[in-house]
């Protein structure tokens, strides 16, 4: 565990924190006027390995060779020339800081950090962080890598996969979304989870890149509801379009407590360990198991595990619901003469629209995969707005 301190005076700026992997939705912009919750769980921090924050350069101002050296293989709206290593925490875990009024950029509904650090060390006045709470952005505090240092204060070993499966960590596919903008104030509706949309956007990028344009099938049920529309819209593609009649690739779910995937699987949807960033691997490294090196990157290309199966990353909470969905539990009625009767609450209302991938997570991931140099994948990125209008994103 670590405490982050001001490099100017050594004052503590956070409570003790343990490291977790950077959420795939960390930079998500969701809808318009939406009230998103806090990004990070209290007591945790994550590190953005890439440069982030101002100054920015438009893609047209960047040399393609420079972009490739930074691991970006397809056009993106802009590249940051800020320092790498920004640290994100929950706002409630910050200590000894003050807002800088003249740096309070944003104000659609809150702060967006576009003007650079908007929080200063209370002890010495050094700008040390950016508070983000504007609409459609996840609420967070981003510590500036050049203004803070971390001091070790204890050990917090990561959970094993069996221990992780015993926790209550799960991400539900549907949730209530709140928005500003109504005359009567906030209003709510049931929607697909923004976290699911970001997770699926990243996974779709990996699947398209590894498919080489061949058609891909996924299991029926919720997995199909999430992925099938997009896969059918984009595949087969490029040189694989009919009449080539390419073979169909098959996706299966794999991970802790799952049956061993059969030898006919081409892709394995596997969980990312939320603390270490490792992809799940079957003990013993048997055929069909995901075997990869630990990573904190959310965009690292899947490593082939056998000639016929590649792991595709999903956040642990999303993967767990796909594999082990939880039914609505019966509730015990409190009070009255029927106090011992179990009542089945009505199921959570389903969203009124089909599932859509998050375009930002999809673009961010695909642009960082070498396969994005392929003309057919660049065509998808170039037509992202049209695909958004079609409801894929």
GROMACS .gro file of C-alpha atoms in nm:
model
  393
    1UNK     CA    1   0.000   0.000   0.000
    2UNK     CA    2   0.112   0.355  -0.070
    3UNK     CA    3   0.052   0.715   0.034
    4UNK     CA    4   0.108   0.982  -0.232
    5UNK     CA    5   0.299   1.292  -0.125
    6UNK     CA    6   0.366   1.636  -0.270
    7UNK     CA    7   0.714   1.656  -0.428
    8UNK     CA    8   0.737   2.019  -0.322
    9UNK     CA    9   0.698   1.983   0.052
   10UNK     CA   10   0.637   1.615   0.130
   11UNK     CA   11   0.283   1.666   0.259
   12UNK     CA   12   0.055   1.361   0.236
   13UNK     CA   13  -0.208   1.403  -0.037
   14UNK     CA   14  -0.397   1.073  -0.006
   15UNK     CA   15  -0.503   0.806   0.240
   16UNK     CA   16  -0.319   0.470   0.212
   17UNK     CA   17  -0.408   0.310  -0.123
   18UNK     CA   18  -0.354  -0.026  -0.293
   19UNK     CA   19  -0.292  -0.055  -0.667
   20UNK     CA   20  -0.544  -0.202  -0.910
   21UNK     CA   21  -0.555  -0.218  -1.289
   22UNK     CA   22  -0.674   0.090  -1.478
   23UNK     CA   23  -1.047   0.053  -1.559
   24UNK     CA   24  -1.118   0.018  -1.929
   25UNK     CA   25  -1.378   0.295  -1.892
   26UNK     CA   26  -1.135   0.537  -1.722
   27UNK     CA   27  -1.146   0.789  -2.011
   28UNK     CA   28  -1.501   0.717  -2.122
   29UNK     CA   29  -1.731   1.003  -2.221
   30UNK     CA   30  -2.084   0.869  -2.193
   31UNK     CA   31  -2.384   1.040  -2.349
   32UNK     CA   32  -2.472   1.403  -2.284
   33UNK     CA   33  -2.557   1.553  -1.946
   34UNK     CA   34  -2.524   1.213  -1.776
   35UNK     CA   35  -2.438   1.184  -1.406
   36UNK     CA   36  -2.169   0.916  -1.385
   37UNK     CA   37  -2.051   0.786  -1.046
   38UNK     CA   38  -1.700   0.771  -0.897
   39UNK     CA   39  -1.452   0.582  -1.116
   40UNK     CA   40  -1.231   0.421  -0.851
   41UNK     CA   41  -1.326   0.215  -0.549
   42UNK     CA   42  -1.227   0.387  -0.226
   43UNK     CA   43  -0.884   0.278  -0.105
   44UNK     CA   44  -0.745   0.202  -0.452
   45UNK     CA   45  -0.540   0.374  -0.721
   46UNK     CA   46  -0.450   0.298  -1.083
   47UNK     CA   47  -0.180   0.427  -1.316
   48UNK     CA   48  -0.221   0.550  -1.673
   49UNK     CA   49   0.094   0.429  -1.848
   50UNK     CA   50   0.049   0.651  -2.155
   51UNK     CA   51   0.101   1.029  -2.170
   52UNK     CA   52  -0.213   1.214  -2.065
   53UNK     CA   53  -0.344   1.565  -2.024
   54UNK     CA   54  -0.244   1.887  -2.200
   55UNK     CA   55  -0.073   1.986  -2.423
   56UNK     CA   56  -0.249   1.806  -2.708
   57UNK     CA   57  -0.169   1.771  -3.079
   58UNK     CA   58  -0.421   1.690  -3.349
   59UNK     CA   59  -0.353   1.374  -3.547
   60UNK     CA   60  -0.267   1.581  -3.855
   61UNK     CA   61   0.020   1.740  -3.659
   62UNK     CA   62   0.178   1.405  -3.565
   63UNK     CA   63   0.432   1.222  -3.779
   64UNK     CA   64   0.307   0.866  -3.848
   65UNK     CA   65   0.646   0.719  -3.752
   66UNK     CA   66   0.633   0.901  -3.417
   67UNK     CA   67   0.282   0.768  -3.355
   68UNK     CA   68   0.392   0.412  -3.442
   69UNK     CA   69   0.685   0.444  -3.202
   70UNK     CA   70   0.432   0.531  -2.932
   71UNK     CA   71   0.233   0.218  -3.019
   72UNK     CA   72  -0.047   0.392  -3.211
   73UNK     CA   73  -0.108   0.238  -3.554
   74UNK     CA   74  -0.422   0.416  -3.678
   75UNK     CA   75  -0.556   0.771  -3.666
   76UNK     CA   76  -0.690   0.906  -3.336
   77UNK     CA   77  -0.842   1.252  -3.277
   78UNK     CA   78  -0.540   1.382  -3.083
   79UNK     CA   79  -0.228   1.275  -2.897
   80UNK     CA   80  -0.125   1.397  -2.554
   81UNK     CA   81   0.223   1.539  -2.500
   82UNK     CA   82   0.170   1.538  -2.125
   83UNK     CA   83   0.375   1.320  -1.892
   84UNK     CA   84   0.302   0.946  -1.860
   85UNK     CA   85   0.215   0.783  -1.529
   86UNK     CA   86  -0.087   0.984  -1.409
   87UNK     CA   87  -0.244   0.828  -1.100
   88UNK     CA   88  -0.622   0.813  -1.059
   89UNK     CA   89  -0.795   0.789  -0.721
   90UNK     CA   90  -1.143   0.833  -0.576
   91UNK     CA   91  -1.210   1.199  -0.486
   92UNK     CA   92  -1.285   1.104  -0.126
   93UNK     CA   93  -0.935   0.960  -0.086
   94UNK     CA   94  -0.760   1.295  -0.149
   95UNK     CA   95  -0.620   1.487   0.150
   96UNK     CA   96  -0.456   1.827   0.199
   97UNK     CA   97  -0.560   1.981  -0.133
   98UNK     CA   98  -0.744   2.294  -0.245
   99UNK     CA   99  -0.916   2.381  -0.573
  100UNK     CA  100  -0.745   2.642  -0.793
  101UNK     CA  101  -1.029   2.881  -0.903
  102UNK     CA  102  -0.855   3.007  -1.219
  103UNK     CA  103  -0.804   2.647  -1.337
  104UNK     CA  104  -1.167   2.543  -1.300
  105UNK     CA  105  -1.223   2.455  -1.666
  106UNK     CA  106  -1.539   2.277  -1.774
  107UNK     CA  107  -1.852   2.398  -1.603
  108UNK     CA  108  -2.106   2.238  -1.828
  109UNK     CA  109  -2.209   2.069  -1.507
  110UNK     CA  110  -1.872   2.053  -1.327
  111UNK     CA  111  -1.495   2.034  -1.373
  112UNK     CA  112  -1.328   1.854  -1.664
  113UNK     CA  113  -0.956   1.921  -1.605
  114UNK     CA  114  -0.903   2.052  -1.958
  115UNK     CA  115  -0.700   2.349  -1.828
  116UNK     CA  116  -0.450   2.127  -1.648
  117UNK     CA  117  -0.418   2.062  -1.273
  118UNK     CA  118  -0.699   2.234  -1.082
  119UNK     CA  119  -0.601   2.118  -0.731
  120UNK     CA  120  -0.304   2.246  -0.530
  121UNK     CA  121  -0.120   2.117  -0.226
  122UNK     CA  122  -0.269   2.300   0.073
  123UNK     CA  123   0.071   2.320   0.244
  124UNK     CA  124   0.284   2.471  -0.033
  125UNK     CA  125   0.051   2.566  -0.320
  126UNK     CA  126   0.205   2.336  -0.583
  127UNK     CA  127  -0.051   2.222  -0.847
  128UNK     CA  128  -0.074   1.847  -0.787
  129UNK     CA  129  -0.396   1.703  -0.934
  130UNK     CA  130  -0.706   1.745  -1.148
  131UNK     CA  131  -1.057   1.699  -1.010
  132UNK     CA  132  -1.299   1.562  -1.271
  133UNK     CA  133  -1.675   1.575  -1.207
  134UNK     CA  134  -1.830   1.722  -1.523
  135UNK     CA  135  -2.133   1.558  -1.679
  136UNK     CA  136  -2.080   1.242  -1.885
  137UNK     CA  137  -1.736   1.188  -1.725
  138UNK     CA  138  -1.645   0.948  -1.445
  139UNK     CA  139  -1.578   1.133  -1.121
  140UNK     CA  140  -1.212   1.107  -1.023
  141UNK     CA  141  -0.899   1.286  -0.905
  142UNK     CA  142  -0.597   1.245  -1.133
  143UNK     CA  143  -0.264   1.306  -0.955
  144UNK     CA  144  -0.002   1.471  -1.177
  145UNK     CA  145   0.295   1.232  -1.216
  146UNK     CA  146   0.555   1.511  -1.198
  147UNK     CA  147   0.403   1.664  -0.883
  148UNK     CA  148   0.360   1.362  -0.655
  149UNK     CA  149   0.565   1.069  -0.530
  150UNK     CA  150   0.449   0.755  -0.354
  151UNK     CA  151   0.567   0.622  -0.020
  152UNK     CA  152   0.520   0.260   0.074
  153UNK     CA  153   0.325   0.216   0.398
  154UNK     CA  154   0.238  -0.154   0.402
  155UNK     CA  155   0.173  -0.472   0.206
  156UNK     CA  156  -0.152  -0.568   0.036
  157UNK     CA  157  -0.092  -0.889  -0.163
  158UNK     CA  158  -0.331  -0.952  -0.454
  159UNK     CA  159  -0.602  -1.212  -0.421
  160UNK     CA  160  -0.564  -1.546  -0.594
  161UNK     CA  161  -0.824  -1.642  -0.856
  162UNK     CA  162  -1.005  -1.874  -0.609
  163UNK     CA  163  -1.007  -1.595  -0.348
  164UNK     CA  164  -1.132  -1.348  -0.606
  165UNK     CA  165  -1.419  -1.583  -0.695
  166UNK     CA  166  -1.526  -1.578  -0.328
  167UNK     CA  167  -1.571  -1.200  -0.329
  168UNK     CA  168  -1.891  -1.021  -0.424
  169UNK     CA  169  -1.724  -0.836  -0.711
  170UNK     CA  170  -1.960  -0.833  -1.007
  171UNK     CA  171  -2.075  -0.578  -1.266
  172UNK     CA  172  -2.443  -0.590  -1.357
  173UNK     CA  173  -2.535  -0.537  -1.724
  174UNK     CA  174  -2.824  -0.298  -1.653
  175UNK     CA  175  -2.832   0.005  -1.427
  176UNK     CA  176  -3.021   0.325  -1.358
  177UNK     CA  177  -2.874   0.622  -1.547
  178UNK     CA  178  -2.932   0.975  -1.418
  179UNK     CA  179  -2.916   1.294  -1.622
  180UNK     CA  180  -2.954   1.667  -1.579
  181UNK     CA  181  -3.146   1.885  -1.819
  182UNK     CA  182  -3.511   1.843  -1.725
  183UNK     CA  183  -3.717   2.134  -1.598
  184UNK     CA  184  -3.804   1.921  -1.298
  185UNK     CA  185  -3.438   1.840  -1.228
  186UNK     CA  186  -3.273   1.499  -1.259
  187UNK     CA  187  -3.446   1.204  -1.419
  188UNK     CA  188  -3.360   0.834  -1.446
  189UNK     CA  189  -3.401   0.541  -1.683
  190UNK     CA  190  -3.277   0.183  -1.708
  191UNK     CA  191  -2.988   0.143  -1.950
  192UNK     CA  192  -2.708  -0.089  -2.044
  193UNK     CA  193  -2.416  -0.037  -1.807
  194UNK     CA  194  -2.155   0.211  -1.939
  195UNK     CA  195  -1.890  -0.024  -1.798
  196UNK     CA  196  -2.025  -0.310  -2.011
  197UNK     CA  197  -2.026  -0.092  -2.322
  198UNK     CA  198  -1.661   0.005  -2.266
  199UNK     CA  199  -1.557  -0.354  -2.188
  200UNK     CA  200  -1.731  -0.485  -2.500
  201UNK     CA  201  -1.576  -0.209  -2.714
  202UNK     CA  202  -1.228  -0.319  -2.608
  203UNK     CA  203  -1.306  -0.689  -2.660
  204UNK     CA  204  -1.458  -0.620  -3.004
  205UNK     CA  205  -1.137  -0.446  -3.114
  206UNK     CA  206  -0.933  -0.753  -3.014
  207UNK     CA  207  -1.175  -0.990  -3.189
  208UNK     CA  208  -1.179  -0.793  -3.515
  209UNK     CA  209  -0.802  -0.754  -3.517
  210UNK     CA  210  -0.741  -1.125  -3.458
  211UNK     CA  211  -1.017  -1.244  -3.694
  212UNK     CA  212  -0.833  -1.125  -4.008
  213UNK     CA  213  -1.174  -1.054  -4.155
  214UNK     CA  214  -1.322  -1.402  -4.104
  215UNK     CA  215  -1.672  -1.440  -3.953
  216UNK     CA  216  -1.689  -1.496  -3.576
  217UNK     CA  217  -1.965  -1.663  -3.372
  218UNK     CA  218  -2.030  -1.624  -2.999
  219UNK     CA  219  -2.237  -1.828  -2.751
  220UNK     CA  220  -2.612  -1.769  -2.740
  221UNK     CA  221  -2.768  -1.567  -2.462
  222UNK     CA  222  -2.633  -1.243  -2.317
  223UNK     CA  223  -2.294  -1.288  -2.488
  224UNK     CA  224  -2.469  -1.293  -2.824
  225UNK     CA  225  -2.682  -0.994  -2.729
  226UNK     CA  226  -2.366  -0.797  -2.654
  227UNK     CA  227  -2.141  -0.900  -2.945
  228UNK     CA  228  -2.340  -1.055  -3.230
  229UNK     CA  229  -2.479  -0.740  -3.396
  230UNK     CA  230  -2.136  -0.579  -3.422
  231UNK     CA  231  -1.960  -0.896  -3.538
  232UNK     CA  232  -2.224  -0.961  -3.802
  233UNK     CA  233  -2.202  -0.599  -3.920
  234UNK     CA  234  -1.824  -0.603  -3.966
  235UNK     CA  235  -1.743  -0.965  -4.056
  236UNK     CA  236  -1.659  -1.115  -4.296
  237UNK     CA  237  -1.469  -0.815  -4.427
  238UNK     CA  238  -1.195  -0.699  -4.662
  239UNK     CA  239  -1.048  -0.983  -4.871
  240UNK     CA  240  -1.267  -1.231  -4.680
  241UNK     CA  241  -1.595  -1.091  -4.813
  242UNK     CA  242  -1.802  -1.337  -5.021
  243UNK     CA  243  -1.751  -1.519  -5.250
  244UNK     CA  244  -1.434  -1.619  -5.056
  245UNK     CA  245  -1.655  -1.812  -4.806
  246UNK     CA  246  -1.402  -1.805  -4.518
  247UNK     CA  247  -1.425  -2.050  -4.225
  248UNK     CA  248  -1.614  -1.929  -3.919
  249UNK     CA  249  -1.421  -1.871  -3.596
  250UNK     CA  250  -1.577  -1.961  -3.261
  251UNK     CA  251  -1.567  -1.773  -2.929
  252UNK     CA  252  -1.621  -1.946  -2.591
  253UNK     CA  253  -1.615  -1.824  -2.232
  254UNK     CA  254  -1.327  -1.952  -2.018
  255UNK     CA  255  -1.189  -1.878  -1.674
  256UNK     CA  256  -1.184  -1.988  -1.310
  257UNK     CA  257  -1.453  -2.244  -1.221
  258UNK     CA  258  -1.549  -2.280  -1.590
  259UNK     CA  259  -1.540  -2.617  -1.768
  260UNK     CA  260  -1.229  -2.667  -1.979
  261UNK     CA  261  -1.284  -2.512  -2.324
  262UNK     CA  262  -1.301  -2.766  -2.605
  263UNK     CA  263  -1.026  -2.790  -2.861
  264UNK     CA  264  -1.242  -2.632  -3.132
  265UNK     CA  265  -1.244  -2.286  -2.974
  266UNK     CA  266  -1.066  -2.009  -3.164
  267UNK     CA  267  -1.104  -1.731  -2.904
  268UNK     CA  268  -1.148  -1.742  -2.527
  269UNK     CA  269  -1.328  -1.459  -2.345
  270UNK     CA  270  -1.130  -1.456  -2.021
  271UNK     CA  271  -1.122  -1.228  -1.714
  272UNK     CA  272  -0.857  -0.970  -1.634
  273UNK     CA  273  -0.743  -0.982  -1.272
  274UNK     CA  274  -0.865  -0.650  -1.125
  275UNK     CA  275  -0.556  -0.605  -0.906
  276UNK     CA  276  -0.267  -0.730  -1.123
  277UNK     CA  277  -0.394  -0.687  -1.479
  278UNK     CA  278  -0.310  -1.049  -1.561
  279UNK     CA  279  -0.530  -1.251  -1.793
  280UNK     CA  280  -0.660  -1.574  -1.643
  281UNK     CA  281  -0.451  -1.882  -1.721
  282UNK     CA  282  -0.546  -2.243  -1.666
  283UNK     CA  283  -0.324  -2.414  -1.407
  284UNK     CA  284  -0.061  -2.624  -1.579
  285UNK     CA  285  -0.083  -2.431  -1.906
  286UNK     CA  286  -0.285  -2.701  -2.081
  287UNK     CA  287  -0.410  -2.670  -2.435
  288UNK     CA  288  -0.685  -2.412  -2.469
  289UNK     CA  289  -0.575  -2.214  -2.166
  290UNK     CA  290  -0.482  -1.849  -2.172
  291UNK     CA  291  -0.110  -1.806  -2.100
  292UNK     CA  292   0.011  -1.445  -2.100
  293UNK     CA  293   0.255  -1.224  -1.914
  294UNK     CA  294   0.124  -0.989  -1.642
  295UNK     CA  295   0.029  -0.647  -1.772
  296UNK     CA  296  -0.128  -0.327  -1.646
  297UNK     CA  297  -0.220  -0.223  -2.000
  298UNK     CA  298  -0.582  -0.243  -2.105
  299UNK     CA  299  -0.489  -0.245  -2.474
  300UNK     CA  300  -0.219  -0.510  -2.497
  301UNK     CA  301  -0.284  -0.748  -2.785
  302UNK     CA  302  -0.397  -1.097  -2.680
  303UNK     CA  303  -0.116  -1.351  -2.685
  304UNK     CA  304  -0.188  -1.678  -2.870
  305UNK     CA  305  -0.220  -1.967  -2.628
  306UNK     CA  306  -0.237  -2.244  -2.886
  307UNK     CA  307  -0.236  -2.221  -3.265
  308UNK     CA  308  -0.617  -2.221  -3.249
  309UNK     CA  309  -0.714  -2.022  -2.937
  310UNK     CA  310  -0.644  -1.668  -2.827
  311UNK     CA  311  -0.757  -1.499  -2.505
  312UNK     CA  312  -0.970  -1.185  -2.534
  313UNK     CA  313  -0.982  -0.969  -2.219
  314UNK     CA  314  -1.294  -0.880  -2.022
  315UNK     CA  315  -1.304  -0.697  -1.687
  316UNK     CA  316  -1.354  -0.950  -1.409
  317UNK     CA  317  -1.696  -0.818  -1.301
  318UNK     CA  318  -1.836  -0.825  -1.657
  319UNK     CA  319  -1.691  -1.170  -1.731
  320UNK     CA  320  -1.829  -1.307  -1.405
  321UNK     CA  321  -2.184  -1.199  -1.487
  322UNK     CA  322  -2.163  -1.349  -1.837
  323UNK     CA  323  -2.049  -1.683  -1.694
  324UNK     CA  324  -2.239  -1.685  -1.363
  325UNK     CA  325  -2.537  -1.447  -1.393
  326UNK     CA  326  -2.718  -1.379  -1.067
  327UNK     CA  327  -3.097  -1.418  -1.060
  328UNK     CA  328  -3.304  -1.167  -0.868
  329UNK     CA  329  -3.293  -1.304  -0.510
  330UNK     CA  330  -3.613  -1.350  -0.308
  331UNK     CA  331  -3.656  -1.097  -0.028
  332UNK     CA  332  -3.793  -1.150   0.322
  333UNK     CA  333  -4.096  -0.934   0.389
  334UNK     CA  334  -4.047  -0.734   0.711
  335UNK     CA  335  -4.329  -0.696   0.961
  336UNK     CA  336  -4.697  -0.789   0.946
  337UNK     CA  337  -4.861  -1.126   0.973
  338UNK     CA  338  -4.674  -1.255   0.665
  339UNK     CA  339  -4.327  -1.160   0.794
  340UNK     CA  340  -4.182  -1.503   0.715
  341UNK     CA  341  -4.287  -1.508   0.348
  342UNK     CA  342  -4.024  -1.476   0.077
  343UNK     CA  343  -4.124  -1.231  -0.192
  344UNK     CA  344  -3.994  -1.238  -0.548
  345UNK     CA  345  -3.933  -0.878  -0.661
  346UNK     CA  346  -4.001  -0.804  -1.028
  347UNK     CA  347  -3.692  -0.840  -1.249
  348UNK     CA  348  -3.482  -0.537  -1.335
  349UNK     CA  349  -3.637  -0.361  -1.638
  350UNK     CA  350  -3.445  -0.423  -1.959
  351UNK     CA  351  -3.317  -0.127  -2.163
  352UNK     CA  352  -3.537  -0.012  -2.445
  353UNK     CA  353  -3.261  -0.035  -2.706
  354UNK     CA  354  -3.014  -0.296  -2.833
  355UNK     CA  355  -2.665  -0.310  -2.685
  356UNK     CA  356  -2.415  -0.061  -2.825
  357UNK     CA  357  -2.035  -0.072  -2.803
  358UNK     CA  358  -1.853   0.226  -2.655
  359UNK     CA  359  -1.686   0.397  -2.955
  360UNK     CA  360  -1.410   0.558  -2.749
  361UNK     CA  361  -1.295   0.232  -2.591
  362UNK     CA  362  -1.314   0.059  -2.930
  363UNK     CA  363  -1.110   0.326  -3.109
  364UNK     CA  364  -0.856   0.355  -2.826
  365UNK     CA  365  -0.792  -0.020  -2.825
  366UNK     CA  366  -0.794  -0.089  -3.199
  367UNK     CA  367  -0.562   0.202  -3.280
  368UNK     CA  368  -0.303   0.046  -3.048
  369UNK     CA  369  -0.309  -0.296  -3.213
  370UNK     CA  370  -0.070  -0.350  -3.509
  371UNK     CA  371  -0.354  -0.508  -3.709
  372UNK     CA  372  -0.515  -0.162  -3.728
  373UNK     CA  373  -0.284  -0.090  -4.021
  374UNK     CA  374  -0.511  -0.317  -4.232
  375UNK     CA  375  -0.722  -0.112  -4.478
  376UNK     CA  376  -1.050  -0.278  -4.376
  377UNK     CA  377  -0.998  -0.195  -4.007
  378UNK     CA  378  -0.898   0.161  -4.090
  379UNK     CA  379  -1.217   0.186  -4.292
  380UNK     CA  380  -1.419   0.091  -3.982
  381UNK     CA  381  -1.242   0.358  -3.776
  382UNK     CA  382  -1.294   0.618  -4.048
  383UNK     CA  383  -1.668   0.540  -4.060
  384UNK     CA  384  -1.719   0.535  -3.684
  385UNK     CA  385  -1.977   0.812  -3.693
  386UNK     CA  386  -2.187   0.621  -3.946
  387UNK     CA  387  -2.166   0.307  -3.735
  388UNK     CA  388  -2.278   0.512  -3.433
  389UNK     CA  389  -2.578   0.634  -3.630
  390UNK     CA  390  -2.656   0.271  -3.719
  391UNK     CA  391  -2.663   0.183  -3.348
  392UNK     CA  392  -2.353  -0.041  -3.343
  393UNK     CA  393  -2.178   0.213  -3.120
   0.00000   0.00000   0.00000
